PDB file of C-alpha atoms in Angstrom:
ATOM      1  CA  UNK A 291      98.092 126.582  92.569  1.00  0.00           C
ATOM      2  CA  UNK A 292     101.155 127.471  95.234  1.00  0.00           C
ATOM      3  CA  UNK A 293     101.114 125.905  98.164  1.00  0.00           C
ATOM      4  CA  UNK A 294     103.327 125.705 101.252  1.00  0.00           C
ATOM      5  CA  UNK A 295     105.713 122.424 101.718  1.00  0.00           C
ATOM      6  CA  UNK A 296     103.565 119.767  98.858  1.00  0.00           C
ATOM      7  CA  UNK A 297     102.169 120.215  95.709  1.00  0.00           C
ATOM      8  CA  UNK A 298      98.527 120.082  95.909  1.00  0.00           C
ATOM      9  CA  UNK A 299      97.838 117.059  95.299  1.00  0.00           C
ATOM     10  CA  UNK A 300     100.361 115.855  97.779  1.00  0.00           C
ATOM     11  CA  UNK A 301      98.009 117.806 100.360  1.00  0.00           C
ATOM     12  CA  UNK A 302      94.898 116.014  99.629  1.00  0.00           C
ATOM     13  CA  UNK A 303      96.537 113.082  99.733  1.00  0.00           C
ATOM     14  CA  UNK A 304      97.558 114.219 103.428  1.00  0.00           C
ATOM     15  CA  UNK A 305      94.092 115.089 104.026  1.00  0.00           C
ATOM     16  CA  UNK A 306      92.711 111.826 102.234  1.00  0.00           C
ATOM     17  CA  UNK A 307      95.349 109.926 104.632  1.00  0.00           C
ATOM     18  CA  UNK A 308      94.516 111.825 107.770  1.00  0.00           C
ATOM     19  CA  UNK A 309      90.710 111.013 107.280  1.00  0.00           C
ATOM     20  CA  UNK A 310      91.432 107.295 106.696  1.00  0.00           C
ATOM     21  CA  UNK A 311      93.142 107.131 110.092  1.00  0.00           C
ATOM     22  CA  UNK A 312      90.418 108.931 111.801  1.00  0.00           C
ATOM     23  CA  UNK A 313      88.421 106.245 110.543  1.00  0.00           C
ATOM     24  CA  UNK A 314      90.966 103.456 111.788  1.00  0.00           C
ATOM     25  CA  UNK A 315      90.647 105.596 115.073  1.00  0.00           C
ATOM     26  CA  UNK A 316      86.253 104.623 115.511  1.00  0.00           C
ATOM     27  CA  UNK A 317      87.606 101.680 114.821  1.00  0.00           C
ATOM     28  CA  UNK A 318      90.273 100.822 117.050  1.00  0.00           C
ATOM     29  CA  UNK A 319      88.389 102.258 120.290  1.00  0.00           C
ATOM     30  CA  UNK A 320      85.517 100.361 119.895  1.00  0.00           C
ATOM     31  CA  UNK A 321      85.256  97.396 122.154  1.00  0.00           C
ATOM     32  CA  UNK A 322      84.279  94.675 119.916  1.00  0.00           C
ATOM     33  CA  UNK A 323      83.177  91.721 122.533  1.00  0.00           C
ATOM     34  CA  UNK A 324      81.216  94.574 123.662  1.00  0.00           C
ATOM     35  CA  UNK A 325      79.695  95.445 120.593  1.00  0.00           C
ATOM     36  CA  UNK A 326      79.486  91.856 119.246  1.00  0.00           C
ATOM     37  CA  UNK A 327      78.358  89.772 122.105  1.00  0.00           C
ATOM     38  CA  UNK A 328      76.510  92.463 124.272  1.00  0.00           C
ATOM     39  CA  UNK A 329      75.728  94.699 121.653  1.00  0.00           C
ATOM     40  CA  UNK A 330      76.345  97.761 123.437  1.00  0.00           C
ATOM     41  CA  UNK A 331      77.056  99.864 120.354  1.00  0.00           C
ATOM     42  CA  UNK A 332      73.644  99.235 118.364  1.00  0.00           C
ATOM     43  CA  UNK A 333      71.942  99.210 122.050  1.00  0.00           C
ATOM     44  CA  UNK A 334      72.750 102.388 122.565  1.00  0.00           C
ATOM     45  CA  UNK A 335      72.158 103.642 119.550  1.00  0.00           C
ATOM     46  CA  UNK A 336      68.516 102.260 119.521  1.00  0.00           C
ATOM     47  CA  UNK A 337      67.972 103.933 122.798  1.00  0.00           C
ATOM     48  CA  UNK A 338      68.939 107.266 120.605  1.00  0.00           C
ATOM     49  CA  UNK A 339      66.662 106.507 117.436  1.00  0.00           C
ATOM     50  CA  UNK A 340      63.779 105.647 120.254  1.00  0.00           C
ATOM     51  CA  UNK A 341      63.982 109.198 121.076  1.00  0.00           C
ATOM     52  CA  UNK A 342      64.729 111.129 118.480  1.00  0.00           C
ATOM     53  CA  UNK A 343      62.789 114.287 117.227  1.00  0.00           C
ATOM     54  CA  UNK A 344      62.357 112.857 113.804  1.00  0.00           C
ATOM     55  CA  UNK A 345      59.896 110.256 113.070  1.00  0.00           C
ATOM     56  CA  UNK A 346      61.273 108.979 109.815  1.00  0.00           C
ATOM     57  CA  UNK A 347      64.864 108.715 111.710  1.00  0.00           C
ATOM     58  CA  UNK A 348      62.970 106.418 115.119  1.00  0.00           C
ATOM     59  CA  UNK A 349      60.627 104.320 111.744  1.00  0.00           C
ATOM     60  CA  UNK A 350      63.694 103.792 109.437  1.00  0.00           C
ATOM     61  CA  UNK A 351      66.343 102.925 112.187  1.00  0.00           C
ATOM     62  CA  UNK A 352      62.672 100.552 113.798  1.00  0.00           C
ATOM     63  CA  UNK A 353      62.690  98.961 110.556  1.00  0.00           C
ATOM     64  CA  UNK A 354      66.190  98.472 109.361  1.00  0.00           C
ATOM     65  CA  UNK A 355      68.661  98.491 112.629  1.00  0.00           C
ATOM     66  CA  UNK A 356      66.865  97.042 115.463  1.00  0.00           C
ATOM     67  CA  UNK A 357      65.392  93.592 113.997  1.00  0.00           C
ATOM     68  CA  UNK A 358      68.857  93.036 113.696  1.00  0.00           C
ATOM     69  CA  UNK A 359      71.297  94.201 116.129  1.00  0.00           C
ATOM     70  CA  UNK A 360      74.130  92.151 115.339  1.00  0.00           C
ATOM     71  CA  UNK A 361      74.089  92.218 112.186  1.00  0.00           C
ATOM     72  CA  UNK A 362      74.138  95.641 112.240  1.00  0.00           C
ATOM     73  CA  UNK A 363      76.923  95.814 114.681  1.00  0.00           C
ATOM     74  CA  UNK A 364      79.359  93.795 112.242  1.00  0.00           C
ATOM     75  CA  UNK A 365      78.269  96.262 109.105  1.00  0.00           C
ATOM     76  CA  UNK A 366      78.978  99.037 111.512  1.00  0.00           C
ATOM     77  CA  UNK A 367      82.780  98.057 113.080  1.00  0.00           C
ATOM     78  CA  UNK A 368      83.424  96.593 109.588  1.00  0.00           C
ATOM     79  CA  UNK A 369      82.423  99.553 107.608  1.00  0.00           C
ATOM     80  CA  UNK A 370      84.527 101.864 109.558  1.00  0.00           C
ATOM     81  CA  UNK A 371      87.748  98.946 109.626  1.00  0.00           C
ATOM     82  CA  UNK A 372      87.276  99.264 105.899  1.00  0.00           C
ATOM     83  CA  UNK A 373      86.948 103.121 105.327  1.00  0.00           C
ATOM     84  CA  UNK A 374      89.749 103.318 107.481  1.00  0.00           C
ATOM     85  CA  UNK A 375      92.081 101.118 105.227  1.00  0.00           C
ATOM     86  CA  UNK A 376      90.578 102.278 101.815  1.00  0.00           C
ATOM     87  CA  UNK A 377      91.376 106.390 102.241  1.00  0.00           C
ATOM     88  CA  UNK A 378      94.432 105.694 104.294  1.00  0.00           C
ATOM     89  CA  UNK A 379      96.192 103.339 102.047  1.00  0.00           C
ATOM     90  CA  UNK A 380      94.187 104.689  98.771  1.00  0.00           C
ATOM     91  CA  UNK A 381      92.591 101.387  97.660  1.00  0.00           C
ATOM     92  CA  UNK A 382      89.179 102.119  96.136  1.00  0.00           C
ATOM     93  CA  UNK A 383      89.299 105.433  96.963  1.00  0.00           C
ATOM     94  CA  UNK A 384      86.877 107.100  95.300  1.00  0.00           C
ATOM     95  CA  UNK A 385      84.553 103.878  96.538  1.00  0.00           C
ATOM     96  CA  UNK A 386      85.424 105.028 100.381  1.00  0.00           C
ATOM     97  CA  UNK A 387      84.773 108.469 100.485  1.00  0.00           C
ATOM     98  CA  UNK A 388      81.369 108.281  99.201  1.00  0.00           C
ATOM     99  CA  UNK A 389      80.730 105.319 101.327  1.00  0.00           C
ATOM    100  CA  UNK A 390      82.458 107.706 104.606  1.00  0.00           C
ATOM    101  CA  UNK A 391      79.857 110.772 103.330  1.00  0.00           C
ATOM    102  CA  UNK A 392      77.075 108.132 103.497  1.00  0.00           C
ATOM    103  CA  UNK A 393      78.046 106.429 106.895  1.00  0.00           C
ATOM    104  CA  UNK A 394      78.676 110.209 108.196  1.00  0.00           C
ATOM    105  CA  UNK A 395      75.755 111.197 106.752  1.00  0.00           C
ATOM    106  CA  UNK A 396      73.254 108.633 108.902  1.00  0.00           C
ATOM    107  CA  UNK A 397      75.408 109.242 112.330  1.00  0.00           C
ATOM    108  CA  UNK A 398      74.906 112.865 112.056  1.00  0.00           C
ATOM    109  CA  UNK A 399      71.120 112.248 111.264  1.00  0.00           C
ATOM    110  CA  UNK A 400      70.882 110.123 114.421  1.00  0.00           C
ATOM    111  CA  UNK A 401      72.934 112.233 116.414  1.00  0.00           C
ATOM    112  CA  UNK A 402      70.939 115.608 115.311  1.00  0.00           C
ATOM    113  CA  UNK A 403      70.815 116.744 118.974  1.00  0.00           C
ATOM    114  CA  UNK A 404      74.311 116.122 120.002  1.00  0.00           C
ATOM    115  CA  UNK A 405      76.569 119.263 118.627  1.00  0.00           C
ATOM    116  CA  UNK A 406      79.802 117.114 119.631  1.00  0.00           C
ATOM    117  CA  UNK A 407      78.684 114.754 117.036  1.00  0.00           C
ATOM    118  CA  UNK A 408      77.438 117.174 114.737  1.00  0.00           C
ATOM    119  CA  UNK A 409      80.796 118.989 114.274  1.00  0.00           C
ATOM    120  CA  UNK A 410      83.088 115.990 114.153  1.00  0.00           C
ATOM    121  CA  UNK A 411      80.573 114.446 111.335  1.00  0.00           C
ATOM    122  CA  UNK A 412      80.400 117.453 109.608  1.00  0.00           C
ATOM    123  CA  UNK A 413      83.733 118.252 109.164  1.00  0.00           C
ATOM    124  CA  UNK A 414      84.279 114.261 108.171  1.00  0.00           C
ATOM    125  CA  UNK A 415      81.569 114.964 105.483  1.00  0.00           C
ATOM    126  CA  UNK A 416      83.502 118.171 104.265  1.00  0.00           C
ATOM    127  CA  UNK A 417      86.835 116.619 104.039  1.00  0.00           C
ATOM    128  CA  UNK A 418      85.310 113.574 102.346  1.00  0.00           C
ATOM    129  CA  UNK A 419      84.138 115.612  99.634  1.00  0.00           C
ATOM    130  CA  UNK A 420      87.092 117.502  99.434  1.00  0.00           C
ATOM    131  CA  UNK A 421      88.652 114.615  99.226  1.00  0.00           C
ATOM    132  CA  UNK A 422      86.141 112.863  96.485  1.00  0.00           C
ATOM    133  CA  UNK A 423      85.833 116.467  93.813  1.00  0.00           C
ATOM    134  CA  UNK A 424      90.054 117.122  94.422  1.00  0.00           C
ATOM    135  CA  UNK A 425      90.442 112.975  93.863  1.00  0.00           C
ATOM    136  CA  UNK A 426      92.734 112.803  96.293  1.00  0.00           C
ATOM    137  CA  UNK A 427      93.736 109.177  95.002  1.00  0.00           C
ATOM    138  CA  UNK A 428      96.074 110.773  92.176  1.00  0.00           C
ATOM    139  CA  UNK A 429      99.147 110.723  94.581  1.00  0.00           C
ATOM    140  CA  UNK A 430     100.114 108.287  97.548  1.00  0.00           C
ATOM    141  CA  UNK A 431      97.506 105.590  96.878  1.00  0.00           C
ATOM    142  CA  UNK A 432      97.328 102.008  95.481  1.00  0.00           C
ATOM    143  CA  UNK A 433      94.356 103.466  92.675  1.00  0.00           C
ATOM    144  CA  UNK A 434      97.569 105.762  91.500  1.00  0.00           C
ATOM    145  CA  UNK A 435     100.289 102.580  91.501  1.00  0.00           C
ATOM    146  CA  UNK A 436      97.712 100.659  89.763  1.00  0.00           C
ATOM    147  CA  UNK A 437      96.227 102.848  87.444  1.00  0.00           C
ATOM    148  CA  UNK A 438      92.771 102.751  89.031  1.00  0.00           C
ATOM    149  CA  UNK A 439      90.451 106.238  88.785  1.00  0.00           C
ATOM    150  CA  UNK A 440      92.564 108.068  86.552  1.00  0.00           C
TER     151      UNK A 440
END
């Protein structure tokens, strides 16, 4: 493989870096009193499942989200904390990109109507697996220092 600048791993590793802090970005905007004490962020997204075109998406997120909102707020802020930290610094790697195709996976479900949403998650999802088939752990991670995923 040529490439321009890095090898190719090093360029996954960019990409598998660049992903992680997009993740740290959800993360960091997020106002957590909000989302913890008001629950603005599952609130909102209830009033989204309520209507959505789908009726397995408004019975699944009936069932499992809204019986418990804050619950569900800390799994979502903490998921995307720990995504965020996983592909940027490399730990578990292999761990966070399927968990970021999964998580991407069920806000582009929700969001089905929104094409905003639908690109950004899409292209997440892509570089995700790009990241997972080209494991993009093998250079610039902690799973390469420690010898994990090889």
């Amino acid at each position: 493989m040529r490439t321009i600048g890095l090898s190719g791993a090093e360029w996954l590793a960019v990409l598998r870096i660049g992903l992680g802090l997009w993740w740290l970005e959800s993360w960091r905007h997020k106002n957590k009193k909000d989302w913890f004490e008001r629950g603005t962020g599952i609130g909102w997204a209830v009033g989204v499942a309520d209507k959505h075109r789908w009726a397995f998406v408004r019975s699944g997120f009936g069932a499992v989200v809204t019986p418990r909102p804050k619950v569900m707020a800390y799994v979502v802020v903490y998921a995307e904390l720990a995504l965020g930290l996983g592909l940027t610094l490399g730990f578990l790697t292999p761990i966070a990109l399927v968990g970021a195709i999964v998580l991407n996976l069920l806000y582009f479900l929700l969001m089905i109507h929104d094409w905003a949403e639908q690109g950004q998650n899409s292209m997440m999802v892509l570089i995700s697996m790009v990241g997972l088939f080209g494991m993009s752990w093998q250079t610039w991670s902690l799973d390469e220092s420690w010898g994990l995923f090889l």
